[in-house]
Amino acid sequence: MTAQHIINSLEFARKSLEIRDTIAHSDLQRAKDLLKQETESLNWRLTGEIGLDKKARLHLIVTGNVAVPCQRCLEPMMMALDIKSEFILVNDESEIPPEEDDVEDHDYLIAEAEMDLLQLVEDEILLALPYAPKHEINDCAVKAEVNELKAPNPFAVLRDFKVVKS
Ligand SMILES: [Zn+2]
């Protein structure tokens, strides 16, 4: 079982804390059914900091190999996750700038005294999964309808001949 990780997110950032752990396929609540058995344990690391701008931030890294079902043959397709997310902590929604003012497109999280980290880790995994993954055609169990392109019909060439009357 993966241990639960509940943190006070602001305190975590202020104290520049760090947590590293792994999460197994079987411990994913929502992503579990979207992934195949071959999914490996994923490593994640959360670090907190107060930036030079005095804003509290959380950095999340998730790495590891997941197996997603190929949409053509349904066989597993291995994919390396390499997630790096950064969140600015805010006290409430009013502190989140409107999208048009936020040119750098930051991600924000509302600070919580009891934040469930595994939810956050899983949210990021879900966001990173491809919508309709497919093997490269040569690696897929369902081969393309073999050679759509047939050899040219020799009679077609004749159509191009013009009858020239002399
Ligand atoms: Zn396939």
Tab-separated table of C-alpha atoms and ligand atoms in Angstrom:
chain	number	residue	atom	x	y	z
A	1	MET	CA	0.000	0.000	0.000
A	2	THR	CA	1.157	3.480	-0.756
A	3	ALA	CA	1.189	5.566	2.404
A	4	GLN	CA	-1.190	8.477	2.435
A	5	HIS	CA	0.429	11.845	2.131
A	6	ILE	CA	-1.476	14.716	3.640
A	7	ILE	CA	0.395	17.982	3.856
A	8	ASN	CA	-0.238	21.537	4.886
A	9	SER	CA	0.728	22.995	1.547
A	10	LEU	CA	1.765	26.499	2.683
A	11	GLU	CA	3.821	25.168	5.533
A	12	PHE	CA	5.403	22.654	3.173
A	13	ALA	CA	6.530	25.497	0.904
A	14	ARG	CA	7.655	27.780	3.728
A	15	LYS	CA	9.836	25.082	5.230
A	16	SER	CA	11.179	24.002	1.809
A	17	LEU	CA	10.179	20.430	2.541
A	18	GLU	CA	10.519	17.500	0.206
A	19	ILE	CA	8.740	14.158	-0.130
A	20	ARG	CA	9.751	11.327	-2.439
A	21	ASP	CA	7.746	8.179	-2.918
A	22	THR	CA	6.478	5.764	-5.505
A	23	ILE	CA	2.927	4.986	-6.499
A	24	ALA	CA	1.944	1.604	-7.886
A	25	HIS	CA	-0.555	1.023	-10.670
A	26	SER	CA	-2.914	-0.620	-8.186
A	27	ASP	CA	-2.876	2.479	-5.962
A	28	LEU	CA	-4.083	4.808	-8.667
A	29	GLN	CA	-7.766	5.463	-8.081
A	30	ARG	CA	-8.887	7.132	-11.284
A	31	ALA	CA	-6.087	6.345	-13.741
A	32	LYS	CA	-6.006	2.649	-12.865
A	33	ASP	CA	-8.547	1.504	-15.428
A	34	LEU	CA	-7.016	3.653	-18.153
A	35	LEU	CA	-3.698	1.858	-17.805
A	36	LYS	CA	-2.648	-1.717	-18.447
A	37	GLN	CA	-1.140	-4.138	-15.939
A	38	GLU	CA	2.338	-3.583	-17.368
A	39	THR	CA	2.373	-0.098	-15.868
A	40	GLU	CA	5.385	0.212	-13.588
A	41	SER	CA	5.576	1.929	-10.227
A	42	LEU	CA	5.933	5.644	-10.768
A	43	ASN	CA	8.401	7.781	-8.861
A	44	TRP	CA	7.308	11.164	-7.666
A	45	ARG	CA	8.919	13.978	-5.786
A	46	LEU	CA	7.339	17.072	-4.340
A	47	THR	CA	9.396	20.025	-3.165
A	48	GLY	CA	8.275	23.300	-1.647
A	49	GLU	CA	9.866	26.710	-1.783
A	50	ILE	CA	9.265	30.374	-1.317
A	51	GLY	CA	10.448	32.039	-4.514
A	52	LEU	CA	12.360	35.301	-4.830
A	53	ASP	CA	8.981	36.869	-5.564
A	54	LYS	CA	7.884	35.682	-2.075
A	55	LYS	CA	5.293	33.376	-3.581
A	56	ALA	CA	4.887	29.899	-2.168
A	57	ARG	CA	5.450	27.210	-4.760
A	58	LEU	CA	5.232	23.462	-5.052
A	59	HIS	CA	7.208	21.543	-7.641
A	60	LEU	CA	6.109	18.086	-8.625
A	61	ILE	CA	8.075	15.599	-10.683
A	62	VAL	CA	6.590	12.265	-11.756
A	63	THR	CA	8.599	9.761	-13.782
A	64	GLY	CA	8.206	6.145	-14.814
A	65	ASN	CA	6.767	3.939	-17.501
A	66	VAL	CA	3.071	3.488	-18.005
A	67	ALA	CA	1.346	1.062	-20.355
A	68	VAL	CA	-1.542	2.602	-22.237
A	69	PRO	CA	-3.855	0.531	-24.445
A	70	CYS	CA	-3.201	1.072	-28.162
A	71	GLN	CA	-6.431	2.311	-29.740
A	72	ARG	CA	-5.903	0.081	-32.764
A	73	CYS	CA	-4.944	-3.309	-31.289
A	74	LEU	CA	-5.690	-2.727	-27.551
A	75	GLU	CA	-2.315	-4.231	-26.655
A	76	PRO	CA	-0.173	-2.321	-24.155
A	77	MET	CA	1.998	0.454	-25.426
A	78	MET	CA	4.784	1.602	-23.109
A	79	MET	CA	5.194	5.280	-22.604
A	80	ALA	CA	7.677	7.144	-20.428
A	81	LEU	CA	6.157	9.812	-18.232
A	82	ASP	CA	8.319	12.792	-17.442
A	83	ILE	CA	6.090	15.250	-15.670
A	84	LYS	CA	7.409	18.477	-14.222
A	85	SER	CA	4.750	20.730	-12.766
A	86	GLU	CA	4.979	23.925	-10.812
A	87	PHE	CA	2.158	25.373	-8.767
A	88	ILE	CA	1.840	28.745	-7.112
A	89	LEU	CA	-0.080	28.555	-3.864
A	90	VAL	CA	-2.801	31.110	-3.287
A	91	ASN	CA	-5.162	31.635	-0.373
A	92	ASP	CA	-8.305	31.653	-2.460
A	93	GLU	CA	-9.568	32.014	-6.007
A	94	SER	CA	-9.505	35.818	-5.882
A	95	GLU	CA	-5.695	35.665	-5.908
A	96	ILE	CA	-5.591	33.800	-9.205
A	97	PRO	CA	-4.994	36.339	-11.979
A	98	PRO	CA	-7.354	36.258	-14.964
A	99	GLU	CA	-5.957	34.115	-17.755
A	100	GLU	CA	-5.301	37.043	-20.098
A	101	ASP	CA	-3.085	38.730	-17.483
A	102	ASP	CA	-1.144	35.577	-16.773
A	103	VAL	CA	1.176	35.590	-19.765
A	104	GLU	CA	3.379	32.845	-18.390
A	105	ASP	CA	0.403	30.560	-17.915
A	106	HIS	CA	1.121	29.479	-14.345
A	107	ASP	CA	-0.719	26.763	-12.523
A	108	TYR	CA	-2.282	27.710	-9.229
A	109	LEU	CA	-3.366	25.701	-6.252
A	110	ILE	CA	-5.482	26.941	-3.409
A	111	ALA	CA	-3.537	26.411	-0.199
A	112	GLU	CA	-4.976	23.729	2.025
A	113	ALA	CA	-4.186	22.730	5.576
A	114	GLU	CA	-4.801	19.119	4.607
A	115	MET	CA	-3.928	18.544	1.022
A	116	ASP	CA	-3.969	15.012	-0.346
A	117	LEU	CA	-0.796	14.705	-2.361
A	118	LEU	CA	-1.738	11.494	-4.083
A	119	GLN	CA	-4.722	13.268	-5.618
A	120	LEU	CA	-2.380	15.876	-7.021
A	121	VAL	CA	0.043	13.243	-8.321
A	122	GLU	CA	-2.819	11.390	-9.966
A	123	ASP	CA	-4.278	14.567	-11.488
A	124	GLU	CA	-0.963	15.225	-13.179
A	125	ILE	CA	-0.701	11.641	-14.430
A	126	LEU	CA	-4.198	11.869	-15.924
A	127	LEU	CA	-3.310	15.118	-17.673
A	128	ALA	CA	-0.184	13.554	-19.151
A	129	LEU	CA	-1.907	10.520	-20.685
A	130	PRO	CA	-2.413	10.704	-24.450
A	131	TYR	CA	-5.993	10.915	-25.655
A	132	ALA	CA	-5.842	8.188	-28.319
A	133	PRO	CA	-2.454	6.456	-28.250
A	134	LYS	CA	-1.498	4.187	-31.144
A	135	HIS	CA	1.559	2.061	-31.833
A	136	GLU	CA	3.722	2.937	-34.772
A	137	ILE	CA	2.133	0.924	-37.540
A	138	ASN	CA	5.071	-1.504	-37.797
A	139	ASP	CA	4.886	-2.255	-34.069
A	140	CYS	CA	1.126	-2.679	-33.943
A	141	ALA	CA	-0.578	-6.051	-33.678
A	142	VAL	CA	-3.082	-4.841	-36.242
A	143	LYS	CA	-1.102	-4.292	-39.394
A	144	ALA	CA	-2.361	-1.776	-41.867
A	145	GLU	CA	-4.464	-3.183	-44.666
A	146	VAL	CA	-1.481	-4.510	-46.528
A	147	ASN	CA	-0.296	-2.176	-49.194
A	148	GLU	CA	-3.180	0.023	-50.089
A	149	LEU	CA	-1.068	1.077	-52.996
A	150	LYS	CA	-1.298	-1.645	-55.603
A	151	ALA	CA	0.973	-1.885	-58.567
A	152	PRO	CA	-0.244	0.464	-61.312
A	153	ASN	CA	-2.712	-1.042	-63.721
A	154	PRO	CA	-0.808	-1.506	-67.006
A	155	PHE	CA	-3.905	-0.633	-69.038
A	156	ALA	CA	-4.128	2.739	-67.337
A	157	VAL	CA	-1.030	3.749	-69.216
A	158	LEU	CA	-2.830	3.256	-72.511
A	159	ARG	CA	-5.312	5.998	-71.626
A	160	ASP	CA	-2.542	8.466	-71.939
A	161	PHE	CA	-1.760	7.536	-75.509
A	162	LYS	CA	-3.249	9.917	-77.969
A	163	VAL	CA	-4.289	8.771	-81.331
A	164	VAL	CA	-2.561	11.051	-83.708
A	165	LYS	CA	-4.097	11.107	-87.124
A	166	SER	CA	-1.737	11.946	-89.860
B	1	ZN	ZN	-1.324	-1.380	-31.572
